[in-house]
């Protein structure tokens, strides 16, 4: 069946073997399998999931595509101090709302999250917000689309980011085009730097936040790659902790940093304001090369 579910996961699949797995906890996509574009190649896993990831709902999932909302990184505003890293969205159980599409073009499912009042109080989050997340699978593509509805009587200032872990050999992967962009180098105390490389690699510890990064990026590695088309996000984060920082991550497998690159469209250097009763949406379209 194109859409199947258990109490914890939703699986969507196509006749050619392409598939995606989404955990209801965090609405986190943990697997995306697809062939290379334009060639008769077998379906291949495109996302990295740590073998030490918590899949029991006790902690956000390490790998796949976690959702950062209503902020990126550790809480920097006083009002967010009761929430953990990257906000609450990746640490709550979402509801599968419905199948949006199921035809020859692909299959699409919609998830929703609406915090009850007691949860909003727990998080110190004084807003009535509904989140919707649509995951769409076609033969060579995976689209993840986040919609934020601010049902409050006041504006909401927020960030959001899709923290995608792409499976690859980290020693051979590159990302482009980022040349000429200004970025914050978090490995050097947020030093502001201009990118000079035609193709950015992660052969060293990398944690870079590119500002006004554009909407299209190519991740290339031997035997394939991924094209990212982003909408609604101005920034892009490129991250790989290497052993230098990776060993401090409790749910990261030993050597896991050798197996992925994170390229993350999002709001990381700025805050977006949604008016009362308004909405915002952002998405990424991932396509195999």
XYZ file of N, CA and C in Angstrom:
867
model
N 0.839 -1.197 0.000
C 0.000 0.000 0.000
C 0.879 1.253 0.000
N 0.471 2.293 -0.735
C 1.278 3.523 -0.798
C 1.438 4.216 0.549
N 0.424 4.110 1.439
C 0.496 4.712 2.768
C 0.148 3.644 3.803
N 1.033 3.429 4.746
C 0.747 2.503 5.839
C 1.259 3.131 7.126
N 0.682 2.718 8.251
C 1.115 3.300 9.514
C 1.005 2.307 10.659
N 1.831 2.550 11.665
C 1.722 1.874 12.946
C 1.445 2.972 13.970
N 1.522 2.637 15.242
C 1.291 3.662 16.253
C 2.414 4.690 16.289
N 3.598 4.342 15.723
C 4.750 5.244 15.793
C 5.173 5.839 14.461
N 4.992 5.101 13.360
C 5.556 5.544 12.088
C 4.526 5.505 10.964
N 4.796 6.322 9.950
C 4.036 6.320 8.707
C 5.029 6.047 7.580
N 4.685 5.119 6.713
C 5.530 4.786 5.567
C 4.777 5.092 4.289
N 5.416 5.800 3.373
C 4.843 6.041 2.051
C 5.785 5.440 1.024
N 5.212 4.849 -0.027
C 6.044 4.120 -0.981
C 5.418 4.146 -2.358
N 6.266 3.882 -3.363
C 5.855 3.845 -4.761
C 6.215 2.495 -5.363
N 5.632 2.218 -6.514
C 5.833 0.914 -7.155
C 7.283 0.668 -7.545
N 8.038 1.726 -7.844
C 9.430 1.547 -8.263
C 10.356 1.221 -7.097
N 9.845 1.323 -5.860
C 10.663 1.061 -4.680
C 11.037 2.294 -3.884
N 10.807 3.490 -4.446
C 11.052 4.716 -3.682
C 10.147 4.731 -2.450
N 10.666 5.246 -1.333
C 9.885 5.229 -0.098
C 10.390 6.289 0.859
N 9.562 6.589 1.865
C 9.954 7.472 2.961
C 9.276 6.980 4.232
N 9.991 7.138 5.340
C 9.465 6.770 6.653
C 9.444 8.023 7.516
N 8.296 8.287 8.141
C 8.140 9.466 8.994
C 7.693 9.005 10.374
N 8.449 9.358 11.394
C 8.028 9.104 12.774
C 7.025 10.168 13.191
N 5.955 9.748 13.848
C 4.984 10.709 14.354
C 5.614 11.592 15.427
N 6.557 11.032 16.161
C 7.300 11.834 17.132
C 8.186 12.820 16.372
N 7.852 14.085 16.467
C 8.602 15.117 15.767
C 8.264 15.261 14.303
N 7.350 14.436 13.775
C 7.104 14.379 12.324
C 8.439 14.287 11.588
N 9.335 13.495 12.150
C 10.706 13.413 11.628
C 10.814 12.354 10.537
N 11.168 12.788 9.344
C 11.470 11.843 8.266
C 12.797 11.182 8.608
N 12.803 9.867 8.718
C 14.037 9.160 9.095
C 14.640 8.365 7.946
N 13.881 8.191 6.860
C 14.392 7.431 5.713
C 13.778 7.973 4.443
N 14.602 8.117 3.428
C 14.136 8.432 2.071
C 14.988 7.616 1.109
N 14.340 6.715 0.402
C 15.024 5.874 -0.569
C 14.541 6.225 -1.965
N 15.506 6.433 -2.868
C 15.176 6.810 -4.243
C 16.339 6.462 -5.159
N 16.059 6.202 -6.443
C 17.144 5.963 -7.404
C 17.745 7.283 -7.865
N 18.921 7.210 -8.487
C 19.476 8.386 -9.149
C 18.563 8.812 -10.289
N 18.575 10.090 -10.609
C 17.755 10.595 -11.702
C 18.346 10.180 -13.043
N 17.482 9.913 -13.994
C 17.894 9.679 -15.367
C 18.693 8.426 -15.610
N 18.601 7.463 -14.705
C 19.360 6.228 -14.901
C 18.636 5.074 -14.235
N 18.863 3.892 -14.760
C 18.290 2.696 -14.152
C 19.199 2.251 -13.009
N 18.983 2.845 -11.873
C 19.800 2.523 -10.702
C 18.886 2.053 -9.574
N 19.403 1.252 -8.669
C 18.562 0.795 -7.553
C 18.239 1.931 -6.597
N 17.163 1.763 -5.841
C 16.843 2.763 -4.821
C 17.927 2.708 -3.745
N 18.296 3.891 -3.259
C 19.379 4.028 -2.287
C 18.919 4.912 -1.146
N 19.345 4.597 0.069
C 19.025 5.455 1.217
C 19.738 6.795 1.080
N 18.977 7.868 1.207
C 19.515 9.214 1.009
C 19.731 9.978 2.314
N 19.204 9.480 3.418
C 19.306 10.181 4.694
C 20.139 9.364 5.684
N 20.824 10.073 6.554
C 21.587 9.435 7.624
C 20.770 9.418 8.908
N 20.758 8.275 9.582
C 20.128 8.128 10.885
C 21.135 7.466 11.807
N 21.468 8.118 12.904
C 22.435 7.553 13.834
C 21.922 6.236 14.401
N 22.798 5.257 14.494
C 22.410 3.973 15.083
C 22.116 4.105 16.579
N 22.513 5.234 17.161
C 22.238 5.489 18.574
C 21.071 6.451 18.780
N 20.362 6.765 17.695
C 19.218 7.683 17.803
C 18.144 7.091 18.703
N 17.514 7.934 19.486
C 16.396 7.512 20.327
C 15.137 7.486 19.469
N 14.545 6.310 19.308
C 13.349 6.154 18.471
C 12.119 5.815 19.307
N 12.239 6.020 20.630
C 11.146 5.672 21.538
C 10.368 6.891 22.029
N 10.656 8.060 21.469
C 9.950 9.256 21.885
C 10.488 9.906 23.133
N 11.655 9.464 23.595
C 12.227 10.040 24.809
C 13.116 11.247 24.527
N 13.618 11.343 23.285
C 14.467 12.457 22.882
C 14.261 12.714 21.398
N 14.506 13.947 20.922
C 14.453 14.191 19.483
C 15.377 13.240 18.726
N 14.971 12.883 17.519
C 15.670 11.870 16.728
C 16.912 12.454 16.067
N 18.040 11.757 16.237
C 19.322 12.198 15.677
C 19.470 11.664 14.258
N 19.130 12.504 13.290
C 19.232 12.119 11.892
C 17.932 12.363 11.163
N 17.941 12.059 9.851
C 16.750 12.288 9.054
C 16.527 13.770 8.811
N 15.285 14.227 9.036
C 14.948 15.641 8.828
C 14.192 16.158 10.051
N 14.880 16.473 11.135
C 14.200 17.100 12.272
C 13.728 18.519 11.917
N 12.631 18.937 12.542
C 12.069 20.275 12.332
C 12.456 21.158 13.514
N 13.130 22.266 13.230
C 13.427 23.251 14.265
C 12.344 24.326 14.235
N 11.636 24.502 15.349
C 10.605 25.531 15.499
C 10.230 25.619 16.969
N 10.035 26.802 17.546
C 9.957 28.134 16.933
C 11.276 28.897 16.898
N 12.394 28.194 17.111
C 13.686 28.852 16.969
C 14.730 27.821 16.587
N 15.880 28.315 16.130
C 16.999 27.469 15.732
C 18.093 27.564 16.787
N 18.663 26.404 17.151
C 19.754 26.383 18.112
C 19.252 26.476 19.540
N 20.138 26.828 20.461
C 19.709 26.981 21.856
C 18.830 28.220 22.003
N 17.937 28.247 22.999
C 17.074 29.417 23.163
C 17.876 30.665 23.493
N 17.651 31.739 22.747
C 18.393 32.984 22.954
C 17.518 34.078 23.557
N 16.189 33.893 23.513
C 15.276 34.884 24.075
C 14.752 34.381 25.426
N 14.502 35.288 26.319
C 14.028 34.912 27.651
C 12.742 34.105 27.556
N 11.863 34.458 26.637
C 10.562 33.786 26.518
C 10.690 32.328 26.058
N 11.849 31.958 25.512
C 12.044 30.599 24.995
C 12.810 29.686 25.958
N 13.192 30.187 27.124
C 14.121 29.479 28.001
C 13.583 28.136 28.511
N 12.259 27.940 28.497
C 11.700 26.681 28.996
C 11.716 25.574 27.944
N 12.109 25.930 26.732
C 12.198 24.941 25.652
C 13.645 24.503 25.464
N 13.822 23.312 24.901
C 15.154 22.814 24.632
C 15.683 23.291 23.299
N 16.840 22.787 22.938
C 17.482 23.110 21.659
C 16.499 22.959 20.501
N 16.454 23.955 19.623
C 15.636 23.955 18.402
C 14.126 24.008 18.654
N 13.688 24.244 19.892
C 12.264 24.418 20.137
C 11.519 23.115 20.362
N 10.177 23.198 20.304
C 9.346 22.063 20.707
C 8.905 21.137 19.581
N 8.946 21.565 18.340
C 8.296 20.805 17.255
C 8.875 19.404 17.088
N 10.178 19.259 17.256
C 10.815 17.951 17.027
C 10.669 17.014 18.218
N 10.092 17.524 19.317
C 9.964 16.725 20.520
C 8.537 16.469 20.956
N 7.591 16.608 20.023
C 6.175 16.346 20.309
C 5.625 15.346 19.291
N 4.608 14.613 19.684
C 3.965 13.654 18.785
C 2.965 14.387 17.897
N 3.150 14.254 16.599
C 2.264 14.856 15.616
C 1.168 13.848 15.237
N 0.093 14.376 14.671
C -1.023 13.546 14.225
C -0.999 13.426 12.704
N -1.176 12.217 12.197
C -1.371 12.046 10.756
C -2.783 12.507 10.438
N -2.915 13.595 9.682
C -4.228 14.172 9.407
C -4.916 13.492 8.236
N -4.185 13.318 7.122
C -4.826 12.683 5.969
C -3.793 12.421 4.877
N -4.202 11.602 3.928
C -3.443 11.422 2.692
C -3.879 12.516 1.726
N -2.926 13.308 1.280
C -3.229 14.441 0.405
C -3.290 14.005 -1.050
N -2.404 13.096 -1.429
C -2.315 12.674 -2.831
C -1.887 11.215 -2.872
N -2.465 10.472 -3.796
C -2.064 9.084 -4.024
C -2.430 8.733 -5.452
N -1.482 8.979 -6.360
C -1.733 8.704 -7.773
C -0.406 8.396 -8.465
N -0.406 8.401 -9.787
C 0.805 8.046 -10.535
C 1.942 9.037 -10.308
N 1.599 10.284 -9.965
C 2.637 11.300 -9.758
C 3.379 11.104 -8.446
N 2.713 10.504 -7.467
C 3.358 10.301 -6.179
C 2.347 10.163 -5.059
N 2.859 10.225 -3.850
C 2.014 10.083 -2.669
C 2.417 11.154 -1.661
N 1.424 11.694 -0.964
C 1.648 12.819 -0.078
C 0.782 12.667 1.168
N 1.375 12.948 2.341
C 0.644 12.854 3.607
C 0.835 14.140 4.402
N -0.198 14.489 5.185
C -0.160 15.712 5.989
C -0.218 15.368 7.471
N 0.689 15.991 8.240
C 0.728 15.860 9.688
C 0.349 17.188 10.328
N -0.131 17.144 11.552
C -0.484 18.361 12.263
C -0.058 18.299 13.719
N 0.219 19.479 14.283
C 0.559 19.598 15.695
C -0.043 20.881 16.231
N -0.887 20.752 17.264
C -1.510 21.900 17.926
C -1.365 21.686 19.429
N -0.479 22.442 20.048
C -0.208 22.245 21.464
C -1.426 22.591 22.309
N -1.814 21.719 23.253
C -2.862 22.082 24.207
C -2.354 23.155 25.163
N -3.267 23.787 25.862
C -2.900 24.915 26.726
C -1.872 24.524 27.784
N -1.998 23.309 28.338
C -1.050 22.924 29.382
C 0.368 22.780 28.833
N 0.498 22.333 27.582
C 1.826 22.243 26.958
C 2.388 23.638 26.678
N 1.534 24.538 26.230
C 2.005 25.903 25.972
C 2.508 26.540 27.270
N 1.806 26.258 28.354
C 2.241 26.769 29.658
C 3.572 26.146 30.058
N 3.705 24.838 29.841
C 4.953 24.139 30.165
C 6.136 24.752 29.432
N 5.932 25.108 28.175
C 7.008 25.658 27.353
C 7.138 27.177 27.479
N 6.228 27.815 28.199
C 6.250 29.268 28.262
C 5.960 29.895 26.910
N 5.168 29.185 26.100
C 4.888 29.607 24.721
C 3.481 30.196 24.689
N 3.397 31.496 24.736
C 2.109 32.187 24.906
C 1.465 32.509 23.557
N 1.356 31.483 22.708
C 0.766 31.662 21.384
C -0.083 30.447 21.041
N -1.137 30.696 20.296
C -1.979 29.616 19.790
C -1.549 29.344 18.354
N -0.754 28.315 18.176
C -0.129 28.031 16.873
C -0.483 26.620 16.430
N -0.856 26.492 15.175
C -1.069 25.190 14.554
C 0.022 24.973 13.506
N 0.668 23.821 13.584
C 1.673 23.455 12.595
C 1.120 22.378 11.674
N 1.382 22.515 10.391
C 1.055 21.482 9.410
C 2.320 21.150 8.634
N 2.478 19.879 8.319
C 3.701 19.413 7.649
C 3.296 18.386 6.614
N 3.576 18.703 5.355
C 3.208 17.814 4.254
C 4.472 17.198 3.672
N 4.488 15.870 3.620
C 5.619 15.127 3.055
C 5.142 14.465 1.765
N 5.811 14.788 0.664
C 5.398 14.295 -0.654
C 6.542 13.514 -1.289
N 6.232 12.319 -1.747
C 7.216 11.434 -2.371
C 6.857 11.215 -3.829
N 7.830 11.421 -4.723
C 7.717 10.967 -6.103
C 8.945 10.110 -6.400
N 9.088 9.645 -7.621
C 10.135 8.664 -7.921
C 11.522 9.171 -7.520
N 11.836 10.420 -7.874
C 13.171 10.963 -7.625
C 13.173 12.117 -6.633
N 12.034 12.445 -6.035
C 11.941 13.644 -5.215
C 11.291 13.372 -3.869
N 11.688 14.192 -2.891
C 11.008 14.245 -1.605
C 10.822 15.719 -1.265
N 9.577 16.112 -0.995
C 9.271 17.485 -0.611
C 8.768 17.506 0.820
N 9.326 18.397 1.631
C 8.832 18.596 2.990
C 8.404 20.051 3.118
N 7.138 20.258 3.504
C 6.503 21.573 3.456
C 5.894 21.885 4.822
N 6.422 22.905 5.478
C 5.975 23.299 6.817
C 5.118 24.558 6.725
N 3.940 24.506 7.362
C 3.048 25.662 7.426
C 2.797 25.995 8.892
N 2.967 27.270 9.240
C 2.743 27.751 10.598
C 1.536 28.681 10.585
N 0.477 28.298 11.297
C -0.720 29.130 11.439
C -0.679 29.811 12.803
N -0.643 31.127 12.800
C -0.687 31.870 14.054
C -2.142 32.253 14.331
N -2.808 31.459 15.155
C -4.207 31.717 15.495
C -4.346 32.665 16.683
N -3.234 33.215 17.133
C -3.236 34.128 18.269
C -3.795 35.488 17.877
N -4.054 36.295 18.905
C -4.527 37.666 18.698
C -3.367 38.654 18.626
N -2.142 38.122 18.519
C -0.965 38.978 18.477
C 0.053 38.384 17.515
N 0.990 39.179 17.025
C 1.993 38.671 16.086
C 2.913 37.638 16.754
N 3.433 36.730 15.942
C 4.383 35.713 16.388
C 5.714 35.949 15.695
N 6.774 36.118 16.471
C 8.129 36.218 15.935
C 8.798 34.859 16.111
N 9.282 34.285 15.025
C 9.778 32.903 15.090
C 10.904 32.669 14.108
N 11.572 31.526 14.293
C 12.487 30.956 13.318
C 11.993 29.555 12.974
N 12.521 28.996 11.903
C 12.217 27.618 11.511
C 13.353 27.123 10.634
N 13.572 25.802 10.650
C 14.669 25.228 9.869
C 14.420 23.742 9.684
N 14.797 23.227 8.514
C 14.708 21.797 8.203
C 16.123 21.233 8.254
N 16.392 20.465 9.310
C 17.755 20.087 9.705
C 18.146 18.752 9.047
N 18.282 18.745 7.722
C 18.419 17.494 6.992
C 19.832 16.915 7.051
N 19.901 15.617 7.409
C 21.143 14.844 7.412
C 21.188 14.011 6.127
N 22.060 14.371 5.206
C 22.186 13.639 3.946
C 23.271 12.567 4.073
N 22.928 11.334 3.719
C 23.886 10.231 3.785
C 24.916 10.369 2.671
N 26.193 10.299 3.021
C 27.269 10.422 2.034
C 28.595 10.129 2.719
N 29.632 10.057 1.931
C 30.999 10.003 2.450
C 31.420 11.445 2.706
N 31.524 11.821 3.975
C 31.793 13.218 4.319
C 33.144 13.703 3.801
N 34.034 12.796 3.512
C 35.352 13.199 3.015
C 35.333 13.553 1.534
N 34.233 13.211 0.841
C 34.188 13.428 -0.607
C 33.003 14.281 -1.070
N 32.169 14.742 -0.163
C 30.979 15.496 -0.546
C 31.293 16.989 -0.668
N 30.579 17.668 -1.577
C 30.701 19.121 -1.710
C 29.307 19.728 -1.865
N 29.222 21.015 -1.541
C 27.984 21.786 -1.685
C 28.290 23.045 -2.480
N 27.392 23.392 -3.391
C 27.538 24.617 -4.175
C 26.142 25.071 -4.636
N 25.956 26.302 -5.066
C 26.906 27.409 -5.082
C 26.770 28.261 -3.823
N 27.880 28.406 -3.114
C 27.904 29.246 -1.917
C 28.980 30.338 -2.010
N 29.773 30.293 -3.074
C 30.859 31.255 -3.237
C 30.319 32.682 -3.261
N 31.005 33.556 -2.522
C 30.632 34.956 -2.478
C 29.649 35.309 -1.375
N 29.087 34.291 -0.716
C 28.126 34.541 0.354
C 28.834 34.835 1.672
N 28.204 35.661 2.484
C 28.688 35.912 3.830
C 28.146 34.837 4.755
N 29.015 34.294 5.609
C 28.553 33.291 6.560
C 29.145 33.532 7.937
N 28.439 33.020 8.943
C 28.911 33.048 10.313
C 29.573 31.711 10.593
N 30.830 31.742 10.960
C 31.589 30.526 11.249
C 31.477 30.238 12.745
N 30.605 29.320 13.093
C 30.366 29.024 14.510
C 31.529 28.264 15.139
N 32.433 27.724 14.314
C 33.625 27.069 14.872
C 34.687 28.096 15.262
N 34.465 29.353 14.883
C 35.410 30.432 15.217
C 34.666 31.595 15.882
N 33.817 31.239 16.840
C 33.115 32.239 17.640
C 32.280 33.182 16.774
N 31.596 32.593 15.799
C 30.669 33.333 14.927
C 31.375 34.398 14.079
N 32.613 34.163 13.743
C 33.336 35.110 12.892
C 32.626 35.240 11.549
N 32.410 36.469 11.113
C 31.744 36.697 9.824
C 32.774 36.626 8.712
N 32.505 35.786 7.716
C 33.476 35.455 6.683
C 32.780 35.431 5.335
N 33.523 35.702 4.277
C 32.994 35.583 2.917
C 33.515 34.289 2.307
N 32.607 33.487 1.783
C 32.986 32.198 1.200
C 33.736 32.408 -0.109
N 34.897 31.769 -0.231
C 35.725 31.906 -1.432
C 35.780 30.627 -2.262
N 35.255 29.537 -1.736
C 35.364 28.251 -2.426
C 34.234 28.060 -3.438
N 34.588 27.521 -4.611
C 33.567 27.187 -5.609
C 32.681 26.057 -5.103
N 33.298 25.088 -4.442
C 32.567 23.964 -3.865
C 33.005 23.812 -2.418
N 32.037 23.851 -1.523
C 32.329 23.803 -0.091
C 32.362 22.349 0.374
N 33.412 21.985 1.089
C 33.521 20.625 1.619
C 33.419 20.651 3.138
N 33.342 19.466 3.733
C 33.294 19.351 5.203
C 34.390 18.398 5.675
N 35.556 18.531 5.075
C 36.668 17.673 5.471
C 37.244 18.071 6.826
N 36.851 19.254 7.314
C 37.175 19.687 8.663
C 35.872 20.024 9.393
N 35.945 20.137 10.706
C 34.792 20.520 11.513
C 34.159 21.774 10.928
N 32.887 21.666 10.576
C 32.189 22.744 9.871
C 30.863 23.048 10.549
N 30.636 24.329 10.827
C 29.341 24.797 11.328
C 29.180 26.225 10.833
N 28.632 26.353 9.630
C 28.582 27.634 8.933
C 27.154 28.009 8.613
N 26.782 29.255 8.921
C 25.434 29.762 8.649
C 25.545 30.802 7.539
N 25.093 30.439 6.345
C 25.170 31.324 5.185
C 23.936 32.219 5.133
N 24.177 33.527 5.036
C 23.091 34.504 5.031
C 22.670 34.821 3.596
N 21.352 35.020 3.414
C 20.816 35.333 2.072
C 21.400 34.358 1.049
N 21.202 33.089 1.323
C 21.906 32.030 0.602
C 21.279 31.661 -0.734
N 20.097 32.171 -1.040
C 19.443 31.764 -2.280
C 18.567 30.553 -2.047
N 18.120 29.949 -3.134
C 17.122 28.885 -3.007
C 17.556 27.539 -3.563
N 18.689 27.470 -4.257
C 19.072 26.221 -4.911
C 20.509 25.837 -4.580
N 20.675 24.557 -4.233
C 21.989 24.047 -3.850
C 22.165 22.641 -4.416
N 23.378 22.315 -4.766
C 23.715 20.964 -5.222
C 24.677 20.319 -4.236
N 24.294 19.147 -3.751
C 25.166 18.311 -2.941
C 25.677 17.211 -3.861
N 26.992 17.112 -4.013
C 27.561 16.134 -4.940
C 28.558 15.231 -4.213
N 28.492 13.957 -4.570
C 29.421 12.966 -4.032
C 29.585 11.872 -5.069
N 30.629 11.057 -4.990
C 30.845 10.017 -5.997
C 29.612 9.122 -6.144
N 29.144 9.019 -7.374
C 28.008 8.147 -7.650
C 26.645 8.792 -7.538
N 26.598 10.090 -7.228
C 25.278 10.713 -7.132
C 25.301 12.055 -6.459
N 24.131 12.444 -5.987
C 24.002 13.725 -5.317
C 22.542 14.101 -5.165
N 22.315 15.267 -4.571
C 20.980 15.776 -4.302
C 20.920 17.245 -4.683
N 19.853 17.640 -5.356
C 19.577 19.059 -5.574
C 18.531 19.505 -4.559
N 18.780 20.636 -3.913
C 17.838 21.212 -2.958
C 17.249 22.480 -3.553
N 15.918 22.558 -3.563
C 15.243 23.811 -3.892
C 14.454 24.237 -2.664
N 14.786 25.381 -2.106
C 14.152 25.854 -0.873
C 13.266 27.058 -1.170
N 12.216 27.197 -0.374
C 11.289 28.322 -0.502
C 10.881 28.771 0.889
N 10.930 30.080 1.122
C 10.509 30.620 2.409
C 11.622 30.743 3.424
N 12.830 30.349 3.048
C 13.995 30.411 3.936
C 15.090 31.248 3.274
N 15.714 32.145 4.031
C 16.782 32.972 3.483
C 18.170 32.419 3.782
N 18.295 31.639 4.851
C 19.604 31.141 5.280
C 19.797 29.677 4.887
N 21.038 29.242 4.952
C 21.358 27.819 4.790
C 22.522 27.494 5.717
N 22.372 26.415 6.472
C 23.412 25.975 7.397
C 24.102 24.744 6.821
N 25.419 24.724 6.868
C 26.210 23.546 6.496
C 26.939 23.096 7.749
N 26.726 21.813 8.111
C 27.249 21.345 9.409
C 27.763 19.917 9.316
N 28.926 19.709 9.883
C 29.454 18.378 10.185
C 30.405 18.539 11.360
N 30.148 17.846 12.478
C 30.918 18.100 13.702
C 32.274 17.430 13.775
N 32.519 16.431 12.876
C 33.738 15.623 12.988
C 33.872 15.081 14.409
N 34.919 14.363 14.661
C 35.136 13.799 15.997
C 35.317 14.903 17.030
N 35.835 16.039 16.573
C 36.128 17.164 17.462
C 34.916 17.551 18.311
N 33.750 17.638 17.682
C 32.526 17.969 18.408
C 31.559 16.796 18.456
N 31.712 15.859 17.512
C 30.767 14.753 17.402
C 30.781 13.821 18.596
N 31.945 13.639 19.196
C 32.028 12.715 20.337
C 31.304 13.255 21.571
N 30.990 14.537 21.564
C 30.242 15.123 22.679
C 28.738 14.940 22.515
N 28.311 14.415 21.374
C 26.887 14.204 21.109
C 26.536 12.782 21.535
N 25.734 12.655 22.577
C 25.504 11.345 23.196
C 24.857 10.342 22.260
N 23.961 10.809 21.391
C 23.241 9.881 20.514
C 23.819 9.831 19.100
N 25.062 10.254 18.951
C 25.764 10.114 17.677
C 26.679 8.895 17.739
N 26.517 7.989 16.805
C 27.357 6.800 16.783
C 28.817 7.175 16.530
N 29.724 6.377 17.024
C 31.147 6.600 16.782
C 31.415 6.558 15.281
N 32.048 7.607 14.778
C 32.333 7.701 13.349
C 31.145 8.124 12.510
N 30.018 8.423 13.139
C 28.838 8.838 12.379
C 29.082 10.078 11.543
N 29.936 10.962 12.042
C 30.248 12.193 11.323
C 30.934 11.942 9.990
N 31.439 10.755 9.780
C 32.044 10.417 8.485
C 30.998 10.036 7.445
N 29.735 9.945 7.837
C 28.704 9.356 6.985
C 27.622 10.334 6.535
N 27.803 11.635 6.808
C 26.732 12.564 6.420
C 27.251 13.986 6.278
N 26.402 14.788 5.667
C 26.538 16.240 5.688
C 25.150 16.804 5.971
N 25.073 17.803 6.817
C 23.815 18.526 7.018
C 23.843 19.794 6.171
N 22.832 19.948 5.330
C 22.600 21.189 4.594
C 21.162 21.573 4.906
N 20.978 22.729 5.545
C 19.730 23.025 6.232
C 19.153 24.383 5.830
N 18.163 24.418 4.932
C 17.481 25.677 4.666
C 16.725 26.123 5.917
N 16.788 27.417 6.215
C 16.077 27.858 7.403
C 16.233 29.331 7.694
N 15.696 29.704 8.856
C 15.879 31.033 9.435
C 16.810 30.830 10.620
N 18.029 31.263 10.480
C 19.009 31.060 11.548
C 19.621 32.370 12.026
N 19.628 33.382 11.157
C 20.222 34.673 11.520
C 19.171 35.759 11.658
N 17.913 35.427 11.446
C 16.858 36.445 11.495
C 15.571 35.811 12.023
N 14.616 36.673 12.370
C 13.311 36.248 12.886
C 12.236 36.721 11.935
N 11.289 35.854 11.671
C 10.148 36.186 10.819
C 8.945 36.513 11.707
N 8.142 37.485 11.300
C 6.943 37.832 12.066
C 5.692 37.456 11.292
N 4.846 36.659 11.929
C 3.551 36.291 11.369
C 2.497 37.128 12.076
N 1.693 37.885 11.342
C 0.678 38.703 12.008
C -0.380 37.844 12.695
N -1.129 38.446 13.597
C -2.235 37.754 14.253
C -3.167 37.182 13.193
N -3.548 35.925 13.374
C -4.430 35.201 12.453
C -3.802 34.979 11.083
N -2.483 35.144 10.991
C -1.800 34.952 9.717
C -1.097 33.608 9.654
N -0.364 33.382 8.550
C 0.380 32.137 8.409
C 1.656 32.369 7.620
N 2.569 31.428 7.750
C 3.828 31.394 6.988
C 4.045 29.967 6.533
N 4.717 29.819 5.389
C 5.088 28.466 4.987
C 6.459 28.466 4.339
N 7.140 27.342 4.504
C 8.456 27.143 3.912
C 8.602 25.681 3.511
N 9.398 25.441 2.510
C 9.543 24.051 2.052
C 10.900 23.820 1.420
N 11.251 22.533 1.309
C 12.402 22.133 0.528
C 11.980 20.986 -0.387
N 12.475 21.036 -1.612
C 12.283 19.955 -2.576
C 13.645 19.318 -2.797
N 13.755 18.048 -2.457
C 15.006 17.310 -2.620
C 14.875 16.399 -3.838
N 15.834 16.487 -4.749
C 15.776 15.703 -5.988
C 17.111 15.024 -6.216
N 17.069 13.738 -6.475
C 18.308 13.018 -6.723
C 18.916 13.442 -8.061
N 20.235 13.424 -8.097
C 20.970 13.794 -9.321
C 21.438 12.536 -10.046
